[in-house]
mmCIF file of C-alpha atoms (C1' of nucleotides) in Angstrom:
data_model
loop_
_atom_site.group_PDB
_atom_site.id
_atom_site.type_symbol
_atom_site.label_atom_id
_atom_site.label_comp_id
_atom_site.label_asym_id
_atom_site.label_seq_id
_atom_site.Cartn_x
_atom_site.Cartn_y
_atom_site.Cartn_z
ATOM 1 C CA MET A 1 15.298 17.029 29.687
ATOM 2 C CA GLU A 2 16.101 15.644 26.283
ATOM 3 C CA GLU A 3 13.935 12.772 25.166
ATOM 4 C CA LEU A 4 15.844 10.312 23.037
ATOM 5 C CA LEU A 5 13.973 8.245 20.472
ATOM 6 C CA LYS A 6 14.864 4.852 19.131
ATOM 7 C CA ILE A 7 14.613 4.344 15.416
ATOM 8 C CA SER A 8 11.194 2.686 15.622
ATOM 9 C CA GLU A 9 9.898 5.632 17.610
ATOM 10 C CA LEU A 10 11.275 8.099 15.115
ATOM 11 C CA SER A 11 9.679 5.988 12.430
ATOM 12 C CA GLU A 12 6.328 6.277 14.177
ATOM 13 C CA GLN A 13 6.664 10.012 14.661
ATOM 14 C CA THR A 14 7.608 10.715 11.072
ATOM 15 C CA GLY A 15 5.787 8.039 9.153
ATOM 16 C CA LEU A 16 9.020 6.978 7.490
ATOM 17 C CA SER A 17 10.100 3.363 7.875
ATOM 18 C CA ALA A 18 13.198 2.472 9.877
ATOM 19 C CA HIS A 19 14.601 1.101 6.633
ATOM 20 C CA THR A 20 14.113 4.456 4.966
ATOM 21 C CA LEU A 21 15.651 6.326 7.890
ATOM 22 C CA ARG A 22 18.768 4.154 7.711
ATOM 23 C CA TYR A 23 18.782 4.663 3.956
ATOM 24 C CA TYR A 24 18.685 8.432 4.435
ATOM 25 C CA GLU A 25 21.537 8.162 6.916
ATOM 26 C CA LYS A 26 23.602 6.085 4.520
ATOM 27 C CA HIS A 27 23.131 8.850 1.978
ATOM 28 C CA GLY A 28 24.176 11.556 4.382
ATOM 29 C CA LEU A 29 20.817 13.251 4.877
ATOM 30 C CA ILE A 30 20.294 12.530 8.526
ATOM 31 C CA GLN A 31 22.153 11.121 11.508
ATOM 32 C CA ALA A 32 21.470 9.968 15.030
ATOM 33 C CA SER A 33 23.067 12.343 17.516
ATOM 34 C CA THR A 34 24.048 9.494 19.798
ATOM 35 C CA ARG A 35 24.395 5.762 19.824
ATOM 36 C CA SER A 36 23.981 3.409 22.744
ATOM 37 C CA GLU A 37 26.937 1.230 23.708
ATOM 38 C CA ALA A 38 25.396 -1.548 21.677
ATOM 39 C CA GLY A 39 25.210 0.721 18.660
ATOM 40 C CA TYR A 40 21.493 1.540 18.806
ATOM 41 C CA ARG A 41 20.655 4.880 17.241
ATOM 42 C CA PHE A 42 19.162 7.580 19.474
ATOM 43 C CA TYR A 43 17.556 10.671 18.072
ATOM 44 C CA THR A 44 17.127 14.086 19.689
ATOM 45 C CA ASP A 45 14.376 16.613 19.047
ATOM 46 C CA SER A 46 16.710 18.403 16.700
ATOM 47 C CA ASP A 47 17.213 15.172 14.757
ATOM 48 C CA VAL A 48 13.456 14.769 14.534
ATOM 49 C CA ARG A 49 13.109 18.264 13.126
ATOM 50 C CA ARG A 50 15.742 17.554 10.531
ATOM 51 C CA VAL A 51 13.972 14.362 9.474
ATOM 52 C CA GLN A 52 10.708 16.249 9.219
ATOM 53 C CA PHE A 53 12.392 18.838 7.048
ATOM 54 C CA VAL A 54 13.536 16.037 4.756
ATOM 55 C CA LYS A 55 10.065 14.568 4.663
ATOM 56 C CA THR A 56 8.422 17.878 3.852
ATOM 57 C CA ALA A 57 10.957 18.559 1.129
ATOM 58 C CA ARG A 58 10.363 15.078 -0.322
ATOM 59 C CA ASN A 59 6.632 15.730 -0.364
ATOM 60 C CA SER A 60 7.276 18.993 -2.164
ATOM 61 C CA GLY A 61 8.993 17.118 -4.966
ATOM 62 C CA PHE A 62 12.653 17.636 -4.152
ATOM 63 C CA SER A 63 15.068 14.797 -4.855
ATOM 64 C CA LEU A 64 17.353 13.462 -2.158
ATOM 65 C CA ASP A 65 20.178 15.250 -3.869
ATOM 66 C CA ASP A 66 18.311 18.571 -3.791
ATOM 67 C CA ILE A 67 17.496 17.975 -0.148
ATOM 68 C CA SER A 68 21.113 17.316 0.618
ATOM 69 C CA GLN A 69 21.918 20.792 -0.680
ATOM 70 C CA LEU A 70 18.978 22.380 1.123
ATOM 71 C CA LEU A 71 20.136 20.775 4.359
ATOM 72 C CA SER A 72 23.603 22.206 4.110
ATOM 73 C CA ILE A 73 22.025 25.622 3.663
ATOM 74 C CA ARG A 74 19.734 24.990 6.607
ATOM 75 C CA VAL A 75 22.585 24.242 9.000
ATOM 76 C CA ASP A 76 24.632 27.228 7.908
ATOM 77 C CA LYS A 77 22.255 29.901 6.750
ATOM 78 C CA GLU A 78 24.781 32.705 7.108
ATOM 79 C CA SER A 79 27.019 31.231 4.440
ATOM 80 C CA HIS A 80 24.261 30.972 1.853
ATOM 81 C CA SER A 81 22.012 33.392 0.084
ATOM 82 C CA CYS A 82 18.307 33.248 -0.640
ATOM 83 C CA GLN A 83 19.312 32.933 -4.248
ATOM 84 C CA ASP A 84 21.058 29.654 -3.510
ATOM 85 C CA VAL A 85 17.726 28.385 -2.256
ATOM 86 C CA THR A 86 15.627 29.745 -5.091
ATOM 87 C CA ASP A 87 18.103 28.338 -7.621
ATOM 88 C CA ILE A 88 17.473 24.837 -6.326
ATOM 89 C CA THR A 89 13.755 25.442 -6.200
ATOM 90 C CA GLN A 90 13.553 27.004 -9.647
ATOM 91 C CA LYS A 91 15.559 24.163 -11.157
ATOM 92 C CA LYS A 92 13.170 21.681 -9.615
ATOM 93 C CA LEU A 93 10.195 23.643 -10.896
ATOM 94 C CA ASP A 94 11.698 23.622 -14.376
ATOM 95 C CA GLN A 95 11.992 19.848 -14.217
ATOM 96 C CA VAL A 96 8.430 19.521 -13.025
ATOM 97 C CA ASN A 97 7.218 21.784 -15.819
ATOM 98 C CA ALA A 98 9.135 19.783 -18.413
ATOM 99 C CA LYS A 99 7.576 16.569 -17.175
ATOM 100 C CA LEU A 100 4.162 18.213 -17.124
ATOM 101 C CA ALA A 101 4.507 19.255 -20.743
ATOM 102 C CA GLU A 102 5.405 15.712 -21.699
ATOM 103 C CA LEU A 103 2.464 14.261 -19.824
ATOM 104 C CA HIS A 104 0.041 16.854 -21.204
ATOM 105 C CA SER A 105 1.066 15.842 -24.680
ATOM 106 C CA MET A 106 0.437 12.199 -23.827
ATOM 107 C CA GLN A 107 -2.876 13.119 -22.300
ATOM 108 C CA HIS A 108 -3.851 14.947 -25.454
ATOM 109 C CA THR A 109 -2.860 12.034 -27.665
ATOM 110 C CA LEU A 110 -4.659 9.474 -25.550
ATOM 111 C CA GLU A 111 -7.796 11.598 -25.437
ATOM 112 C CA LEU A 112 -7.808 11.957 -29.201
ATOM 113 C CA LEU A 113 -7.369 8.224 -29.568
ATOM 114 C CA LEU A 114 -10.241 7.540 -27.209
ATOM 115 C CA GLU A 115 -12.510 10.039 -28.931
ATOM 116 C CA SER A 116 -11.786 8.483 -32.294
ATOM 117 C CA CYS A 117 -12.810 4.975 -31.275
ATOM 118 C CA CYS A 118 -16.301 3.688 -30.667
ATOM 119 C CA GLY A 119 -15.112 1.505 -27.800
ATOM 120 C CA GLY A 120 -17.927 -0.882 -28.453
ATOM 121 C CA PRO A 121 -18.174 -4.666 -28.526
ATOM 122 C CA GLU A 122 -17.733 -4.917 -32.290
ATOM 123 C CA ASN A 123 -14.501 -6.473 -33.432
ATOM 124 C CA ALA A 124 -11.389 -4.424 -33.900
ATOM 125 C CA THR A 125 -11.041 -4.882 -37.650
ATOM 126 C CA HIS A 126 -11.523 -1.188 -38.232
ATOM 127 C CA CYS A 127 -10.532 0.132 -34.827
ATOM 128 C CA SER A 128 -9.350 3.683 -35.311
ATOM 129 C CA ILE A 129 -6.916 3.503 -32.426
ATOM 130 C CA ILE A 130 -5.086 0.570 -33.960
ATOM 131 C CA GLU A 131 -5.257 2.327 -37.317
ATOM 132 C CA ALA A 132 -3.850 5.547 -35.928
ATOM 133 C CA LEU A 133 -0.962 3.750 -34.274
ATOM 134 C CA ASP A 134 -0.397 1.848 -37.493
ATOM 135 C CA ALA A 135 -0.325 5.057 -39.486
ATOM 136 C CA GLY A 136 2.183 6.544 -37.060
ATOM 137 C CA VAL A 137 -0.068 9.537 -37.130
ATOM 138 C CA VAL A 138 -0.050 10.188 -33.462
ATOM 139 C CA ASP A 139 2.789 12.679 -33.137
ATOM 140 C CA LYS A 140 1.591 14.730 -36.037
ATOM 141 C CA GLU A 141 -1.120 17.324 -35.858
ATOM 142 C CA ALA A 142 -2.731 15.622 -38.843
ATOM 143 C CA PHE A 143 -4.465 13.187 -36.558
ATOM 144 C CA GLY A 144 -6.179 15.904 -34.561
ATOM 145 C CA GLN A 145 -6.900 17.835 -37.765
ATOM 146 C CA ALA A 146 -8.501 14.859 -39.466
ATOM 147 C CA ARG A 147 -10.726 14.295 -36.493
ATOM 148 C CA HIS A 148 -11.680 17.931 -36.382
ATOM 149 C CA GLU A 149 -12.747 17.948 -40.015
ATOM 150 C CA SER A 150 -14.908 14.877 -39.654
ATOM 151 C CA THR A 151 -16.645 16.279 -36.566
ATOM 152 C CA MET B 1 10.707 -8.239 -54.556
ATOM 153 C CA GLU B 2 11.057 -8.190 -50.810
ATOM 154 C CA GLU B 3 13.785 -6.027 -49.463
ATOM 155 C CA LEU B 4 15.357 -7.468 -46.362
ATOM 156 C CA LEU B 5 16.961 -5.145 -43.841
ATOM 157 C CA LYS B 6 19.757 -5.876 -41.453
ATOM 158 C CA ILE B 7 19.372 -4.685 -37.924
ATOM 159 C CA SER B 8 21.474 -1.571 -38.467
ATOM 160 C CA GLU B 9 19.310 -0.653 -41.436
ATOM 161 C CA LEU B 10 16.147 -1.154 -39.449
ATOM 162 C CA SER B 11 17.743 0.950 -36.763
ATOM 163 C CA GLU B 12 18.342 3.731 -39.263
ATOM 164 C CA GLN B 13 14.823 3.544 -40.654
ATOM 165 C CA THR B 14 13.134 3.613 -37.275
ATOM 166 C CA GLY B 15 15.475 5.694 -35.191
ATOM 167 C CA LEU B 16 15.663 2.949 -32.578
ATOM 168 C CA SER B 17 19.084 1.572 -31.696
ATOM 169 C CA ALA B 18 20.015 -1.986 -32.588
ATOM 170 C CA HIS B 19 20.323 -2.589 -28.860
ATOM 171 C CA THR B 20 16.778 -1.444 -28.340
ATOM 172 C CA LEU B 21 15.490 -3.564 -31.206
ATOM 173 C CA ARG B 22 17.108 -6.679 -29.697
ATOM 174 C CA TYR B 23 15.702 -5.668 -26.343
ATOM 175 C CA TYR B 24 12.212 -5.443 -27.837
ATOM 176 C CA GLU B 25 12.689 -8.856 -29.396
ATOM 177 C CA LYS B 26 13.823 -10.363 -26.111
ATOM 178 C CA HIS B 27 10.605 -9.043 -24.610
ATOM 179 C CA GLY B 28 8.435 -10.493 -27.333
ATOM 180 C CA LEU B 29 7.396 -7.272 -29.034
ATOM 181 C CA ILE B 30 9.054 -7.787 -32.380
ATOM 182 C CA GLN B 31 10.894 -10.455 -34.320
ATOM 183 C CA ALA B 32 12.951 -10.797 -37.471
ATOM 184 C CA SER B 33 11.057 -12.843 -40.061
ATOM 185 C CA THR B 34 14.220 -14.589 -41.174
ATOM 186 C CA ARG B 35 17.759 -15.158 -40.102
ATOM 187 C CA SER B 36 20.794 -15.669 -42.286
ATOM 188 C CA GLU B 37 22.750 -18.893 -41.902
ATOM 189 C CA ALA B 38 25.103 -17.063 -39.619
ATOM 190 C CA GLY B 39 22.203 -15.964 -37.450
ATOM 191 C CA TYR B 40 21.954 -12.380 -38.668
ATOM 192 C CA ARG B 41 18.476 -10.938 -38.346
ATOM 193 C CA PHE B 42 16.648 -9.921 -41.507
ATOM 194 C CA TYR B 43 13.537 -7.796 -41.431
ATOM 195 C CA THR B 44 10.729 -7.570 -43.980
ATOM 196 C CA ASP B 45 8.511 -4.579 -44.697
ATOM 197 C CA SER B 46 5.914 -6.085 -42.449
ATOM 198 C CA ASP B 47 8.466 -6.291 -39.648
ATOM 199 C CA VAL B 48 9.302 -2.651 -40.208
ATOM 200 C CA ARG B 49 5.658 -1.690 -39.920
ATOM 201 C CA ARG B 50 5.338 -3.591 -36.677
ATOM 202 C CA VAL B 51 8.383 -1.832 -35.257
ATOM 203 C CA GLN B 52 6.947 1.504 -36.290
ATOM 204 C CA PHE B 53 3.702 0.633 -34.564
ATOM 205 C CA VAL B 54 5.682 -0.047 -31.407
ATOM 206 C CA LYS B 55 7.539 3.207 -31.750
ATOM 207 C CA THR B 56 4.381 5.228 -32.275
ATOM 208 C CA ALA B 57 2.727 3.561 -29.317
ATOM 209 C CA ARG B 58 5.794 4.287 -27.162
ATOM 210 C CA ASN B 59 5.671 7.929 -28.197
ATOM 211 C CA SER B 60 2.023 8.021 -27.236
ATOM 212 C CA GLY B 61 2.890 6.980 -23.709
ATOM 213 C CA PHE B 62 2.109 3.282 -23.731
ATOM 214 C CA SER B 63 4.336 0.955 -21.736
ATOM 215 C CA LEU B 64 5.953 -2.050 -23.355
ATOM 216 C CA ASP B 65 3.444 -4.202 -21.556
ATOM 217 C CA ASP B 66 0.532 -2.185 -22.988
ATOM 218 C CA ILE B 67 2.085 -2.421 -26.408
ATOM 219 C CA SER B 68 2.429 -6.151 -26.098
ATOM 220 C CA GLN B 69 -1.349 -6.326 -25.634
ATOM 221 C CA LEU B 70 -2.032 -3.865 -28.432
ATOM 222 C CA LEU B 71 0.140 -5.951 -30.747
ATOM 223 C CA SER B 72 -1.776 -9.124 -30.087
ATOM 224 C CA ILE B 73 -4.940 -7.236 -30.954
ATOM 225 C CA ARG B 74 -3.325 -5.865 -34.080
ATOM 226 C CA VAL B 75 -2.412 -9.290 -35.447
ATOM 227 C CA ASP B 76 -5.826 -10.768 -34.730
ATOM 228 C CA LYS B 77 -8.343 -7.974 -34.930
ATOM 229 C CA GLU B 78 -11.302 -10.307 -35.408
ATOM 230 C CA SER B 79 -10.839 -11.847 -31.986
ATOM 231 C CA HIS B 80 -10.836 -8.531 -30.171
ATOM 232 C CA SER B 81 -13.280 -5.721 -29.708
ATOM 233 C CA CYS B 82 -12.806 -1.983 -29.871
ATOM 234 C CA GLN B 83 -13.518 -2.020 -26.174
ATOM 235 C CA ASP B 84 -10.430 -4.141 -25.570
ATOM 236 C CA VAL B 85 -8.458 -1.358 -27.199
ATOM 237 C CA THR B 86 -10.157 1.515 -25.411
ATOM 238 C CA ASP B 87 -9.757 -0.298 -22.080
ATOM 239 C CA ILE B 88 -6.000 -0.274 -22.496
ATOM 240 C CA THR B 89 -6.045 3.319 -23.663
ATOM 241 C CA GLN B 90 -8.338 4.527 -20.904
ATOM 242 C CA LYS B 91 -6.251 2.796 -18.263
ATOM 243 C CA LYS B 92 -3.176 4.517 -19.597
ATOM 244 C CA LEU B 93 -4.960 7.860 -19.640
ATOM 245 C CA ASP B 94 -5.996 7.329 -16.024
ATOM 246 C CA GLN B 95 -2.373 6.735 -15.085
ATOM 247 C CA VAL B 96 -1.277 9.833 -16.959
ATOM 248 C CA ASN B 97 -3.957 11.903 -15.240
ATOM 249 C CA ALA B 98 -2.912 10.598 -11.833
ATOM 250 C CA LYS B 99 0.671 11.545 -12.500
ATOM 251 C CA LEU B 100 -0.424 14.932 -13.798
ATOM 252 C CA ALA B 101 -2.339 15.640 -10.608
ATOM 253 C CA GLU B 102 0.703 14.779 -8.560
ATOM 254 C CA LEU B 103 2.959 17.002 -10.621
ATOM 255 C CA HIS B 104 0.492 19.879 -10.611
ATOM 256 C CA SER B 105 0.472 19.747 -6.856
ATOM 257 C CA MET B 106 4.272 19.871 -6.832
ATOM 258 C CA GLN B 107 4.221 22.725 -9.294
ATOM 259 C CA HIS B 108 1.825 24.628 -7.081
ATOM 260 C CA THR B 109 3.968 24.048 -4.012
ATOM 261 C CA LEU B 110 7.176 25.047 -5.733
ATOM 262 C CA GLU B 111 5.595 28.168 -7.159
ATOM 263 C CA LEU B 112 4.350 29.217 -3.747
ATOM 264 C CA LEU B 113 7.791 28.645 -2.317
ATOM 265 C CA LEU B 114 9.406 30.716 -5.029
ATOM 266 C CA GLU B 115 6.919 33.545 -4.630
ATOM 267 C CA SER B 116 7.499 33.639 -0.904
ATOM 268 C CA CYS B 117 11.266 34.088 -1.185
ATOM 269 C CA CYS B 118 13.132 37.193 -2.256
ATOM 270 C CA GLY B 119 15.727 35.124 -4.054
ATOM 271 C CA GLY B 120 18.278 37.840 -3.509
ATOM 272 C CA PRO B 121 21.925 37.834 -2.496
ATOM 273 C CA GLU B 122 21.203 38.421 1.210
ATOM 274 C CA ASN B 123 21.988 35.532 3.468
ATOM 275 C CA ALA B 124 19.482 32.790 4.097
ATOM 276 C CA THR B 125 18.983 33.439 7.800
ATOM 277 C CA HIS B 126 15.360 34.319 7.259
ATOM 278 C CA CYS B 127 14.770 32.528 3.983
ATOM 279 C CA SER B 128 11.080 31.776 3.771
ATOM 280 C CA ILE B 129 11.607 28.634 1.717
ATOM 281 C CA ILE B 130 13.810 27.113 4.369
ATOM 282 C CA GLU B 131 11.358 28.298 6.986
ATOM 283 C CA ALA B 132 8.394 26.801 5.178
ATOM 284 C CA LEU B 133 10.108 23.450 4.818
ATOM 285 C CA ASP B 134 11.082 23.634 8.461
ATOM 286 C CA ALA B 135 7.515 24.345 9.489
ATOM 287 C CA GLY B 136 6.301 21.394 7.429
ATOM 288 C CA VAL B 137 3.739 23.794 6.159
ATOM 289 C CA VAL B 138 3.980 22.834 2.557
ATOM 290 C CA ASP B 139 1.243 20.208 2.320
ATOM 291 C CA LYS B 140 -1.233 22.344 4.169
ATOM 292 C CA GLU B 141 -3.316 25.075 2.646
ATOM 293 C CA ALA B 142 -2.167 27.340 5.470
ATOM 294 C CA PHE B 143 0.949 28.183 3.573
ATOM 295 C CA GLY B 144 -0.918 29.446 0.554
ATOM 296 C CA GLN B 145 -3.453 31.184 2.813
ATOM 297 C CA ALA B 146 -0.809 33.012 4.778
ATOM 298 C CA ARG B 147 0.733 34.312 1.602
ATOM 299 C CA HIS B 148 -2.616 35.417 0.291
ATOM 300 C CA GLU B 149 -3.370 37.474 3.379
ATOM 301 C CA SER B 150 -0.033 39.238 3.286
ATOM 302 C CA THR B 151 -0.444 40.137 -0.377
ATOM 303 C "C1'" DG C 1 17.016 -18.621 30.853
ATOM 304 C "C1'" DT C 2 14.228 -18.192 27.281
ATOM 305 C "C1'" DT C 3 11.128 -16.179 24.375
ATOM 306 C "C1'" DG C 4 10.017 -12.466 21.284
ATOM 307 C "C1'" DA C 5 10.455 -7.914 19.885
ATOM 308 C "C1'" DC C 6 13.624 -4.998 18.930
ATOM 309 C "C1'" DC C 7 18.220 -3.449 16.931
ATOM 310 C "C1'" DT C 8 22.672 -3.816 13.897
ATOM 311 C "C1'" DT C 9 25.190 -4.461 9.215
ATOM 312 C "C1'" DA C 10 26.260 -5.366 4.358
ATOM 313 C "C1'" DG C 11 24.310 -6.173 0.561
ATOM 314 C "C1'" DA C 12 20.654 -7.848 -2.756
ATOM 315 C "C1'" DG C 13 16.279 -6.963 -5.193
ATOM 316 C "C1'" DC C 14 12.718 -4.093 -7.358
ATOM 317 C "C1'" DC C 15 10.517 -1.036 -10.876
ATOM 318 C "C1'" DG C 16 10.872 0.125 -16.386
ATOM 319 C "C1'" DA C 17 13.253 0.861 -20.327
ATOM 320 C "C1'" DC C 18 16.908 0.883 -21.892
ATOM 321 C "C1'" DT C 19 22.256 0.986 -22.499
ATOM 322 C "C1'" DC C 20 26.373 -1.070 -22.645
ATOM 323 C "C1'" DT C 21 30.112 -4.706 -22.375
ATOM 324 C "C1'" DA C 22 32.786 -8.692 -23.571
ATOM 325 C "C1'" DA C 23 33.978 -12.186 -26.335
ATOM 326 C "C1'" DA C 24 33.256 -14.279 -30.286
ATOM 327 C "C1'" DG C 25 31.671 -15.006 -35.220
ATOM 328 C "C1'" DT C 26 30.684 -12.846 -40.149
ATOM 329 C "C1'" DT C 27 31.028 -10.023 -44.048
ATOM 330 C "C1'" DA C 28 32.757 -6.643 -47.421
ATOM 331 C "C1'" DC C 29 36.410 -4.765 -49.542
ATOM 332 C "C1'" DA C 30 41.366 -3.876 -50.754
ATOM 333 C "C1'" DT D 1 45.102 -12.150 -46.165
ATOM 334 C "C1'" DG D 2 44.111 -8.555 -43.489
ATOM 335 C "C1'" DT D 3 41.348 -5.424 -41.350
ATOM 336 C "C1'" DA D 4 37.462 -2.764 -40.321
ATOM 337 C "C1'" DA D 5 32.846 -2.741 -39.727
ATOM 338 C "C1'" DC D 6 29.430 -5.295 -38.913
ATOM 339 C "C1'" DT D 7 26.787 -9.113 -36.305
ATOM 340 C "C1'" DT D 8 25.722 -12.519 -32.412
ATOM 341 C "C1'" DT D 9 24.883 -13.809 -27.277
ATOM 342 C "C1'" DA D 10 24.400 -13.632 -22.247
ATOM 343 C "C1'" DG D 11 24.539 -10.826 -18.943
ATOM 344 C "C1'" DA D 12 25.792 -6.622 -16.273
ATOM 345 C "C1'" DG D 13 25.044 -1.656 -15.343
ATOM 346 C "C1'" DT D 14 22.172 2.683 -15.090
ATOM 347 C "C1'" DC D 15 18.756 5.849 -13.063
ATOM 348 C "C1'" DG D 16 16.220 7.042 -8.017
ATOM 349 C "C1'" DG D 17 14.271 5.743 -4.013
ATOM 350 C "C1'" DC D 18 13.324 2.750 -1.626
ATOM 351 C "C1'" DT D 19 12.378 -2.242 0.253
ATOM 352 C "C1'" DC D 20 13.787 -6.327 1.904
ATOM 353 C "C1'" DT D 21 16.829 -10.236 3.510
ATOM 354 C "C1'" DA D 22 20.123 -12.723 6.217
ATOM 355 C "C1'" DA D 23 22.689 -13.346 10.060
ATOM 356 C "C1'" DG D 24 23.629 -11.839 14.025
ATOM 357 C "C1'" DG D 25 23.492 -8.818 18.637
ATOM 358 C "C1'" DT D 26 20.440 -6.641 22.527
ATOM 359 C "C1'" DC D 27 16.917 -5.990 25.720
ATOM 360 C "C1'" DA D 28 12.745 -6.395 28.632
ATOM 361 C "C1'" DA D 29 9.418 -9.404 30.506
ATOM 362 C "C1'" DC D 30 8.165 -13.601 32.536
#
DNA sequence: GTTGACCTTAGAGCCGACTCTAAAGTTACA
DNA sequence: TGTAACTTTAGAGTCGGCTCTAAGGTCAAC
């Protein structure tokens, strides 16, 4: 006995809003196996599993486009290799690593700025953060160097 | 003798496009001190320094909104404290750290996925990445645990 | 038979920071 | 005088992933 779910029920089961589910459908990620005569979507267990796959992949950092590719592998595993899958995954990891590097650099800069400034209630006439930004010194190592010397 | 720059010259000096400079002006970050009769923007040295401040702050990770606040401190340092400046900076650092945590978690997940899969030319019938995403196992520690045991 | 909770669609709006277009005016130089 | 290279403006488009709206159709309960 197949239990068919309406969109709100699928929403409840997956934690994705009905809006999002329709959005995913519009972008070809998922589909309701059947529709009522009135056009209401009805989802099977297999549909639910597919949606959960999408959700898990989203949580893992994959874009909808990545997921689209992963899904076409999932439905026809014989026609794809493990390498196809790792290629997608590796590419995503590369992107994540690139973004991490960028953010680490920002983190470093912001930490240096914070360390350099007293942060107190005195007025900002000689605030070293404002001064550093004014000197454009932030990208250069000089800023970190200068701080190091004075420590 | 004050040397006035046209927008394309400012663009050259700063590495920001004329489009971007107009965009910054529209959003209240910068302004040309004078305009020619025909309406052409002309920038002074002081304008250039302000633009460079904006650019440095952008490179450091600050949003245009942050920079807007930093600029109002910069032009009236007496009315602001160092704490005003560190508040903005700390808030930004908190955001960066939050994003870093998120990305590290993705990195971890993707690395586990990659380690679990052979990545070879054999077909994806038993691909452990697809299986892991299917099992929704990615958020849970179980995935990492399972791998650890089998190692 | 009427309320109210659901469902449908196409399409607009949002976030941030640009990026670009179109149509028109200006300037420099030959 | 022509023409090429600038400049101006308002406003639209881009990216990704939703999020929401409007206007209507459906369904179950009372």
